[in-house]
Coordinates of N, CA, C and O in Angstrom, one line a residue:
X25 N 116.6 117.0 97.8 CA 115.8 115.9 98.2 C 115.2 115.2 97.0 O 115.0 115.8 96.0
X26 N 114.9 113.9 97.1 CA 114.4 113.2 96.0 C 112.9 113.4 95.9 O 112.2 113.6 96.9
X27 N 112.4 113.4 94.6 CA 111.0 113.5 94.4 C 110.3 112.2 94.9 O 110.9 111.1 95.0
X28 N 109.0 112.3 95.2 CA 108.3 111.1 95.7 C 108.4 109.9 94.7 O 108.5 108.8 95.1
X29 N 108.3 110.2 93.4 CA 108.4 109.1 92.4 C 109.7 108.3 92.5 O 109.8 107.2 92.0
X30 N 110.8 108.9 93.0 CA 112.1 108.3 93.1 C 112.2 107.5 94.4 O 113.2 106.8 94.6
X31 N 111.3 107.6 95.3 CA 111.4 106.9 96.6 C 110.7 105.6 96.5 O 109.6 105.5 95.9
X32 N 111.4 104.5 96.9 CA 110.8 103.2 96.9 C 109.5 103.2 97.7 O 109.4 103.7 98.9
X33 N 108.5 102.6 97.2 CA 107.2 102.5 97.9 C 107.3 101.5 99.0 O 108.0 100.5 98.9
X34 N 106.6 101.8 100.1 CA 106.5 100.9 101.2 C 105.2 100.1 101.1 O 104.2 100.7 101.2
X35 N 105.3 98.8 101.0 CA 104.1 98.0 100.9 C 104.0 97.1 102.1 O 104.9 96.3 102.4
X36 N 102.9 97.3 102.9 CA 102.6 96.5 104.0 C 101.9 95.2 103.5 O 100.9 95.2 102.8
X37 N 102.5 94.1 103.9 CA 102.0 92.7 103.5 C 101.4 92.1 104.8 O 102.2 91.8 105.7
X38 N 100.1 92.0 104.8 CA 99.4 91.5 106.1 C 99.6 90.0 106.2 O 99.3 89.2 105.3
X39 N 99.9 89.6 107.4 CA 100.1 88.1 107.7 C 99.2 87.7 108.8 O 99.2 88.3 109.9
X40 N 98.4 86.7 108.5 CA 97.4 86.1 109.5 C 97.9 84.7 109.8 O 98.7 84.1 109.0
X41 N 97.5 84.1 110.9 CA 97.8 82.7 111.1 C 97.2 81.9 109.9 O 96.0 82.1 109.6
X42 N 98.0 81.1 109.2 CA 97.5 80.4 108.1 C 97.8 81.0 106.7 O 97.7 80.4 105.7
X43 N 98.3 82.3 106.8 CA 98.8 82.9 105.5 C 100.0 82.1 105.0 O 100.8 81.6 105.7
X44 N 100.0 81.9 103.6 CA 101.1 81.0 103.1 C 101.9 81.6 102.0 O 102.7 81.0 101.4
X45 N 101.6 82.9 101.6 CA 102.4 83.4 100.5 C 102.9 84.8 100.8 O 103.3 85.5 99.9
X46 N 103.0 85.2 102.0 CA 103.4 86.5 102.4 C 104.8 86.8 102.0 O 105.2 87.9 101.6
X47 N 105.7 85.8 102.1 CA 107.1 86.0 101.7 C 107.3 86.1 100.2 O 108.1 86.8 99.7
X48 N 106.4 85.4 99.5 CA 106.4 85.5 98.0 C 106.0 86.9 97.6 O 106.6 87.5 96.7
X49 N 105.0 87.5 98.3 CA 104.6 88.8 98.0 C 105.7 89.8 98.3 O 105.9 90.7 97.5
X50 N 106.4 89.7 99.4 CA 107.5 90.6 99.8 C 108.5 90.5 98.7 O 109.0 91.6 98.2
X51 N 108.8 89.3 98.2 CA 109.8 89.2 97.1 C 109.4 89.8 95.8 O 110.1 90.5 95.1
X52 N 108.1 89.6 95.5 CA 107.5 90.1 94.2 C 107.5 91.7 94.3 O 107.9 92.3 93.3
X53 N 107.2 92.2 95.4 CA 107.1 93.7 95.6 C 108.6 94.2 95.5 O 108.8 95.2 94.8
X54 N 109.5 93.5 96.0 CA 110.9 93.9 95.9 C 111.4 93.9 94.5 O 112.2 94.8 94.1
X55 N 111.0 92.9 93.7 CA 111.4 92.8 92.3 C 110.9 93.9 91.5 O 111.4 94.2 90.4
X56 N 109.8 94.6 92.0 CA 109.3 95.8 91.3 C 109.9 97.1 91.8 O 109.4 98.2 91.4
X57 N 110.8 97.0 92.7 CA 111.5 98.2 93.2 C 110.9 98.8 94.4 O 111.3 99.9 94.9
X58 N 109.9 98.2 95.0 CA 109.3 98.7 96.2 C 109.9 97.9 97.4 O 110.6 96.9 97.2
X59 N 109.5 98.3 98.6 CA 109.9 97.6 99.8 C 108.7 97.0 100.4 O 107.8 97.6 100.8
X60 N 108.7 95.6 100.5 CA 107.6 94.9 101.1 C 108.1 94.5 102.5 O 109.2 94.1 102.8
X61 N 107.1 94.7 103.5 CA 107.4 94.2 104.8 C 106.2 93.6 105.5 O 105.0 94.0 105.2
X62 N 106.4 92.6 106.3 CA 105.3 91.9 106.9 C 104.8 92.7 108.1 O 105.5 93.3 108.9
X63 N 103.4 92.8 108.1 CA 102.7 93.4 109.2 C 101.8 92.3 109.8 O 100.9 91.8 109.0
X64 N 101.9 92.0 111.0 CA 101.1 90.9 111.6 C 99.7 91.4 111.9 O 99.4 92.5 112.2
X65 N 98.8 90.4 111.9 CA 97.3 90.7 112.0 C 97.0 91.3 113.4 O 96.0 92.0 113.5
X66 N 97.8 91.1 114.4 CA 97.5 91.7 115.7 C 98.1 93.1 115.9 O 97.9 93.7 117.0
X67 N 98.8 93.6 114.9 CA 99.3 95.0 115.0 C 98.1 96.0 114.8 O 97.1 95.6 114.2
X68 N 98.3 97.2 115.1 CA 97.3 98.2 115.0 C 97.8 99.4 114.1 O 97.1 100.4 114.0
X69 N 98.9 99.3 113.5 CA 99.4 100.3 112.6 C 100.0 99.8 111.3 O 100.7 98.8 111.4
X70 N 99.8 100.4 110.2 CA 100.5 100.1 109.0 C 101.8 100.8 108.8 O 102.5 100.6 107.8
X71 N 102.1 101.7 109.8 CA 103.4 102.4 109.7 C 103.3 103.4 108.5 O 102.3 104.0 108.2
X72 N 104.4 103.5 107.8 CA 104.5 104.4 106.7 C 104.1 103.8 105.3 O 104.5 104.2 104.3
X73 N 103.2 102.9 105.3 CA 102.8 102.1 104.1 C 102.2 103.1 103.1 O 101.4 104.0 103.4
X74 N 102.6 102.8 101.8 CA 102.0 103.5 100.7 C 100.9 102.6 100.0 O 100.1 103.1 99.2
X75 N 100.9 101.3 100.3 CA 100.0 100.4 99.8 C 99.9 99.2 100.7 O 100.9 99.0 101.5
X76 N 98.9 98.4 100.5 CA 98.7 97.2 101.4 C 98.4 96.0 100.5 O 97.6 96.1 99.5
X77 N 99.0 94.8 100.8 CA 98.6 93.6 100.1 C 98.2 92.6 101.3 O 98.9 92.4 102.2
X78 N 97.0 92.1 101.1 CA 96.5 91.1 102.1 C 96.8 89.7 101.4 O 96.1 89.4 100.4
X79 N 97.8 89.0 101.9 CA 98.3 87.8 101.2 C 97.3 86.7 101.3 O 96.4 86.7 102.2
X80 N 97.5 85.6 100.5 CA 96.6 84.5 100.5 C 97.0 83.4 101.5 O 97.9 83.5 102.3
X81 N 96.2 82.4 101.5 CA 96.4 81.2 102.4 C 95.1 80.9 103.0 O 94.1 80.9 102.3
X82 N 95.1 80.5 104.2 CA 93.9 80.2 105.0 C 93.9 80.9 106.3 O 94.1 80.4 107.3
X83 N 93.6 82.2 106.2 CA 93.6 83.1 107.4 C 92.8 82.5 108.5 O 91.6 82.3 108.3
X84 N 93.4 82.4 109.6 CA 92.7 81.8 110.8 C 92.0 80.5 110.6 O 91.1 80.2 111.2
X85 N 92.5 79.8 109.6 CA 92.0 78.5 109.3 C 90.6 78.5 108.6 O 90.1 77.4 108.3
X86 N 90.1 79.6 108.3 CA 88.8 79.7 107.6 C 87.7 79.0 108.3 O 86.8 78.3 107.7
X87 N 87.7 79.0 109.6 CA 86.8 78.1 110.4 C 85.3 78.5 110.3 O 84.4 77.7 110.3
X88 N 85.0 79.8 110.1 CA 83.7 80.3 110.0 C 83.3 80.4 108.5 O 82.6 79.6 108.0
X89 N 83.8 81.4 107.9 CA 83.7 81.6 106.4 C 85.1 82.1 106.0 O 85.8 82.7 106.8
X90 N 85.6 81.7 104.9 CA 86.9 82.2 104.5 C 87.0 83.8 104.7 O 86.2 84.5 104.2
X91 N 88.0 84.2 105.5 CA 88.2 85.6 105.7 C 87.4 86.2 106.8 O 87.7 87.3 107.2
X92 N 86.4 85.6 107.3 CA 85.5 86.2 108.3 C 86.2 86.5 109.6 O 86.0 87.6 110.2
X93 N 87.0 85.6 110.2 CA 87.7 85.9 111.4 C 88.8 86.9 111.2 O 89.0 87.8 112.0
X94 N 89.5 86.7 110.1 CA 90.6 87.6 109.8 C 90.1 89.1 109.7 O 90.8 90.0 110.0
X95 N 88.9 89.2 109.1 CA 88.4 90.6 108.9 C 88.2 91.4 110.1 O 88.2 92.6 110.1
X96 N 88.1 90.8 111.3 CA 88.0 91.5 112.6 C 89.3 91.6 113.3 O 89.3 92.0 114.5
X97 N 90.4 91.2 112.7 CA 91.7 91.3 113.4 C 92.0 92.8 113.6 O 91.6 93.6 112.8
X98 N 92.8 93.1 114.6 CA 93.2 94.5 114.8 C 93.7 95.3 113.6 O 93.3 96.4 113.4
X99 N 94.6 94.7 112.8 CA 95.1 95.5 111.7 C 94.1 95.8 110.7 O 94.3 96.8 110.0
X100 N 93.0 95.1 110.6 CA 92.1 95.4 109.5 C 91.3 96.7 109.7 O 90.9 97.3 108.7
X101 N 91.2 97.2 110.9 CA 90.6 98.5 111.1 C 91.5 99.6 110.5 O 91.0 100.5 109.8
X102 N 92.8 99.4 110.6 CA 93.7 100.3 109.9 C 93.7 100.2 108.4 O 93.7 101.2 107.7
X103 N 93.6 98.9 107.9 CA 93.5 98.7 106.5 C 92.2 99.3 105.9 O 92.3 100.0 104.9
X104 N 91.1 99.1 106.6 CA 89.8 99.7 106.1 C 89.9 101.2 106.1 O 89.5 101.9 105.1
X105 N 90.5 101.8 107.2 CA 90.6 103.3 107.2 C 91.5 103.8 106.1 O 91.2 104.7 105.4
X106 N 92.6 103.1 105.9 CA 93.6 103.5 104.8 C 92.9 103.4 103.5 O 93.1 104.3 102.6
X107 N 92.2 102.3 103.2 CA 91.6 102.1 101.9 C 90.5 103.2 101.7 O 90.4 103.7 100.6
X108 N 89.8 103.5 102.7 CA 88.7 104.5 102.6 C 89.3 105.9 102.3 O 88.6 106.8 101.8
X109 N 90.6 106.1 102.7 CA 91.3 107.4 102.4 C 92.0 107.3 101.1 O 92.7 108.3 100.7
X110 N 91.9 106.2 100.3 CA 92.5 106.1 99.0 C 93.7 105.3 98.8 O 94.3 105.2 97.7
X111 N 94.2 104.7 99.9 CA 95.4 103.9 99.8 C 95.1 102.6 98.9 O 94.1 102.0 99.1
X112 N 96.0 102.3 98.0 CA 95.7 101.0 97.2 C 95.8 99.8 98.1 O 96.8 99.7 98.9
X113 N 94.9 98.9 98.0 CA 94.8 97.7 98.8 C 94.5 96.6 97.8 O 93.6 96.7 97.0
X114 N 95.3 95.5 97.9 CA 95.1 94.3 97.0 C 95.0 93.1 97.9 O 95.7 92.9 98.8
X115 N 94.0 92.3 97.6 CA 93.8 91.0 98.2 C 94.1 89.9 97.3 O 93.5 89.8 96.2
X116 N 94.9 89.0 97.7 CA 95.3 87.8 96.9 C 94.6 86.6 97.5 O 94.8 86.3 98.7
X117 N 93.9 85.8 96.7 CA 93.2 84.6 97.1 C 92.4 84.8 98.4 O 91.5 85.6 98.3
X118 N 92.7 84.2 99.5 CA 92.0 84.4 100.7 C 92.1 85.9 101.2 O 91.1 86.3 101.8
X119 N 93.1 86.6 100.8 CA 93.2 88.0 101.1 C 92.0 88.8 100.5 O 91.5 89.8 101.1
X120 N 91.6 88.4 99.3 CA 90.4 89.0 98.7 C 89.2 88.8 99.5 O 88.3 89.6 99.7
X121 N 89.1 87.5 100.0 CA 87.9 87.1 100.8 C 87.9 88.0 102.1 O 86.9 88.4 102.6
X122 N 89.1 88.2 102.7 CA 89.2 89.0 103.9 C 88.7 90.4 103.6 O 87.9 91.0 104.4
X123 N 89.1 91.0 102.5 CA 88.6 92.3 102.1 C 87.1 92.4 101.9 O 86.5 93.4 102.3
X124 N 86.5 91.4 101.3 CA 85.1 91.3 101.2 C 84.4 91.2 102.6 O 83.5 91.9 102.9
X125 N 84.9 90.3 103.4 CA 84.4 90.2 104.8 C 84.5 91.5 105.6 O 83.8 91.7 106.5
X126 N 85.6 92.3 105.3 CA 85.8 93.5 106.0 C 84.9 94.6 105.4 O 85.0 95.8 105.8
X127 N 84.1 94.3 104.5 CA 83.2 95.2 103.8 C 83.9 96.3 103.0 O 83.3 97.4 102.8
X128 N 85.1 96.1 102.5 CA 85.8 97.0 101.6 C 85.2 96.8 100.2 O 85.4 97.7 99.4
X129 N 84.7 95.7 100.0 CA 84.0 95.4 98.7 C 82.6 94.9 99.0 O 82.4 94.1 99.9
X130 N 81.7 95.3 98.2 CA 80.3 94.8 98.4 C 80.2 93.4 97.9 O 81.0 92.9 97.1
X131 N 79.1 92.8 98.2 CA 78.9 91.4 97.7 C 79.5 90.4 98.7 O 79.7 90.6 99.9
X132 N 79.7 89.2 98.1 CA 80.2 88.1 98.9 C 80.8 87.0 98.0 O 80.9 87.2 96.8
X133 N 81.4 86.0 98.7 CA 82.0 84.9 98.0 C 81.4 83.6 98.4 O 81.0 83.4 99.5
X134 N 81.1 82.8 97.4 CA 80.6 81.4 97.6 C 81.5 80.4 97.1 O 82.4 80.7 96.3
X135 N 81.2 79.1 97.4 CA 82.0 78.0 96.9 C 81.9 78.0 95.3 O 80.9 78.4 94.7
X136 N 83.0 77.6 94.7 CA 83.0 77.5 93.3 C 82.0 76.5 92.7 O 81.6 75.6 93.5
X137 N 81.6 76.8 91.5 CA 80.7 75.8 90.8 C 81.4 74.4 90.9 O 82.6 74.3 90.9
X138 N 80.6 73.4 91.0 CA 81.1 72.0 91.2 C 81.7 71.8 92.5 O 82.3 70.7 92.7
X139 N 81.8 72.7 93.4 CA 82.3 72.5 94.8 C 83.8 72.1 94.7 O 84.2 71.3 95.6
X140 N 84.5 72.5 93.8 CA 85.9 72.0 93.6 C 86.9 73.2 93.9 O 86.6 74.3 93.5
X141 N 88.0 72.8 94.4 CA 89.2 73.8 94.5 C 89.7 73.9 93.1 O 89.9 72.9 92.4
X142 N 89.9 75.2 92.7 CA 90.4 75.4 91.3 C 91.9 75.8 91.4 O 92.3 76.6 92.3
X143 N 92.7 75.2 90.5 CA 94.1 75.5 90.5 C 94.5 75.5 89.0 O 94.6 74.4 88.4
X144 N 94.7 76.7 88.4 CA 95.1 76.8 87.0 C 95.6 78.2 86.7 O 95.4 79.1 87.4
X145 N 96.2 78.3 85.5 CA 96.6 79.6 85.0 C 95.3 80.2 84.3 O 94.6 79.5 83.6
X146 N 95.0 81.5 84.6 CA 93.8 82.1 84.1 C 94.2 83.3 83.2 O 94.9 84.2 83.7
X147 N 93.7 83.3 82.0 CA 93.9 84.5 81.1 C 92.8 85.6 81.6 O 91.7 85.2 81.8
X148 N 93.3 86.8 81.6 CA 92.4 87.9 81.9 C 92.7 89.0 80.9 O 93.8 89.1 80.4
X149 N 91.7 89.9 80.7 CA 91.9 91.1 79.9 C 91.9 92.3 80.8 O 91.0 92.4 81.7
X150 N 92.9 93.1 80.7 CA 93.0 94.3 81.6 C 92.0 95.3 81.0 O 92.2 95.9 79.9
X151 N 90.9 95.5 81.7 CA 89.8 96.4 81.2 C 90.1 97.8 81.7 O 89.6 98.8 81.1
X152 N 90.8 98.0 82.8 CA 91.1 99.3 83.4 C 92.6 99.4 83.7 O 93.0 98.7 84.6
X153 N 93.3 100.1 82.9 CA 94.7 100.2 83.1 C 95.1 101.5 83.9 O 96.2 102.0 83.9
X154 N 94.1 102.1 84.6 CA 94.3 103.3 85.4 C 94.3 103.1 86.9 O 94.0 104.1 87.6
X155 N 94.6 101.9 87.4 CA 94.6 101.7 88.8 C 96.1 101.6 89.3 O 97.0 101.4 88.5
X156 N 96.2 101.6 90.6 CA 97.6 101.5 91.2 C 98.2 100.1 90.8 O 99.4 99.9 90.7
X157 N 97.3 99.1 90.6 CA 97.8 97.7 90.4 C 97.9 97.4 88.9 O 98.5 96.4 88.5
X158 N 97.2 98.2 88.0 CA 97.2 97.8 86.6 C 97.9 98.9 85.7 O 97.9 98.6 84.5
X159 N 98.4 99.9 86.2 CA 98.8 101.0 85.4 C 100.0 100.7 84.4 O 100.3 101.4 83.5
X160 N 100.7 99.6 84.7 CA 101.8 99.2 83.8 C 101.4 98.3 82.7 O 102.2 97.9 81.9
X161 N 100.1 98.0 82.7 CA 99.6 97.2 81.6 C 98.9 98.1 80.6 O 98.5 99.3 80.9
X162 N 98.6 97.6 79.4 CA 97.8 98.4 78.4 C 96.4 98.0 78.5 O 96.1 96.8 78.8
X163 N 95.5 98.9 78.3 CA 94.0 98.6 78.2 C 93.8 97.5 77.2 O 94.4 97.5 76.1
X164 N 93.0 96.5 77.6 CA 92.7 95.3 76.7 C 93.9 94.3 76.6 O 93.8 93.4 75.8
X165 N 95.0 94.5 77.3 CA 96.1 93.6 77.3 C 95.7 92.3 77.9 O 95.0 92.3 78.9
X166 N 96.1 91.2 77.3 CA 95.8 89.9 77.9 C 97.0 89.5 78.8 O 98.1 89.6 78.4
X167 N 96.6 89.1 80.1 CA 97.6 88.7 81.0 C 97.2 87.3 81.6 O 96.1 86.9 81.4
X168 N 98.2 86.6 82.2 CA 97.9 85.3 82.8 C 98.3 85.4 84.2 O 99.4 85.9 84.6
X169 N 97.3 85.0 85.1 CA 97.6 85.0 86.5 C 97.3 83.6 87.1 O 96.5 82.8 86.5
X170 N 98.0 83.2 88.1 CA 97.6 81.9 88.8 C 96.3 82.0 89.5 O 96.1 83.0 90.2
X171 N 95.4 81.1 89.3 CA 94.1 81.1 90.0 C 94.1 79.9 90.9 O 94.3 78.7 90.4
X172 N 93.9 80.1 92.2 CA 93.8 79.0 93.2 C 92.8 79.4 94.2 O 93.0 80.3 95.0
X173 N 91.6 78.8 94.3 CA 90.7 79.0 95.3 C 89.6 78.0 95.3 O 89.4 77.2 94.4
X174 N 88.9 77.9 96.5 CA 87.8 77.1 96.6 C 86.5 77.8 96.8 O 85.4 77.3 96.6
X175 N 86.6 79.1 97.3 CA 85.5 80.0 97.5 C 85.7 81.2 96.7 O 85.7 82.3 97.2
X176 N 85.8 81.1 95.4 CA 86.0 82.2 94.5 C 84.9 82.7 93.7 O 85.0 83.5 92.8
X177 N 83.7 82.2 94.0 CA 82.5 82.7 93.3 C 82.0 84.0 93.8 O 81.3 84.0 94.9
X178 N 82.3 85.1 93.2 CA 81.9 86.4 93.7 C 80.5 86.6 93.3 O 80.0 86.4 92.2
X179 N 79.7 87.1 94.3 CA 78.2 87.4 94.0 C 77.9 88.8 94.5 O 78.5 89.2 95.5
X180 N 77.0 89.4 93.9 CA 76.5 90.7 94.3 C 75.2 90.9 93.5 O 74.9 90.3 92.5
X181 N 74.3 91.8 94.1 CA 73.1 92.0 93.4 C 73.3 92.8 92.1 O 74.4 93.4 91.9
X182 N 72.3 92.9 91.2 CA 72.5 93.6 89.9 C 72.9 95.0 90.1 O 73.7 95.5 89.3
X183 N 72.3 95.7 91.1 CA 72.6 97.1 91.3 C 74.1 97.3 91.6 O 74.7 98.2 91.1
X184 N 74.6 96.5 92.5 CA 76.0 96.5 92.9 C 76.9 96.3 91.8 O 77.9 97.0 91.5
X185 N 76.6 95.2 91.0 CA 77.4 94.9 89.8 C 77.4 96.0 88.8 O 78.5 96.4 88.3
X186 N 76.3 96.7 88.6 CA 76.2 97.8 87.7 C 77.1 99.0 88.2 O 77.8 99.6 87.4
X187 N 77.0 99.2 89.5 CA 77.8 100.3 90.1 C 79.3 100.0 89.9 O 80.1 100.9 89.6
X188 N 79.7 98.8 90.2 CA 81.1 98.4 90.1 C 81.6 98.6 88.7 O 82.7 99.1 88.5
X189 N 80.8 98.1 87.7 CA 81.2 98.3 86.3 C 81.3 99.7 85.9 O 82.2 100.1 85.2
X190 N 80.3 100.5 86.4 CA 80.3 101.9 86.1 C 81.5 102.7 86.7 O 81.9 103.7 86.1
X191 N 82.0 102.2 87.8 CA 83.2 102.9 88.5 C 84.5 102.4 87.9 O 85.6 102.8 88.3
X192 N 84.4 101.4 87.0 CA 85.7 100.9 86.4 C 86.4 99.9 87.3 O 87.5 99.7 87.2

């Protein structure tokens, strides 16, 4: 039998009405040697997933607050449970907002400064290279990611920010 490290990881890619990059995520996951598969918002099981990606777009049209309606979709109870048990979960764009609205992350998101949609390449420094999503980078490595959002201003109280920084 093959060792776990030799088995392709199964990545559940969550799709909501209005999601627009789920197939890009499946393709990207595949290019890394894993198997990405679409899981619809109204399903109640992640199946044999080893990780979850909540794709970006405009989940449920963002009619209330970005991600608020999506956060109460049936699949999100399973995502929250899996995350609380240690499964790696990544939110891209609106997917991050869904995770915040589902209370997987403390704090909240507000409109960007200047009330503008931002679309640019963003340089980042990898401060923690010990996560499921960053382990192939070096600590302090500079990477560039596409940044696209209108409600990307993350806010939290000082105590929460200190705790998050302390946990890496």
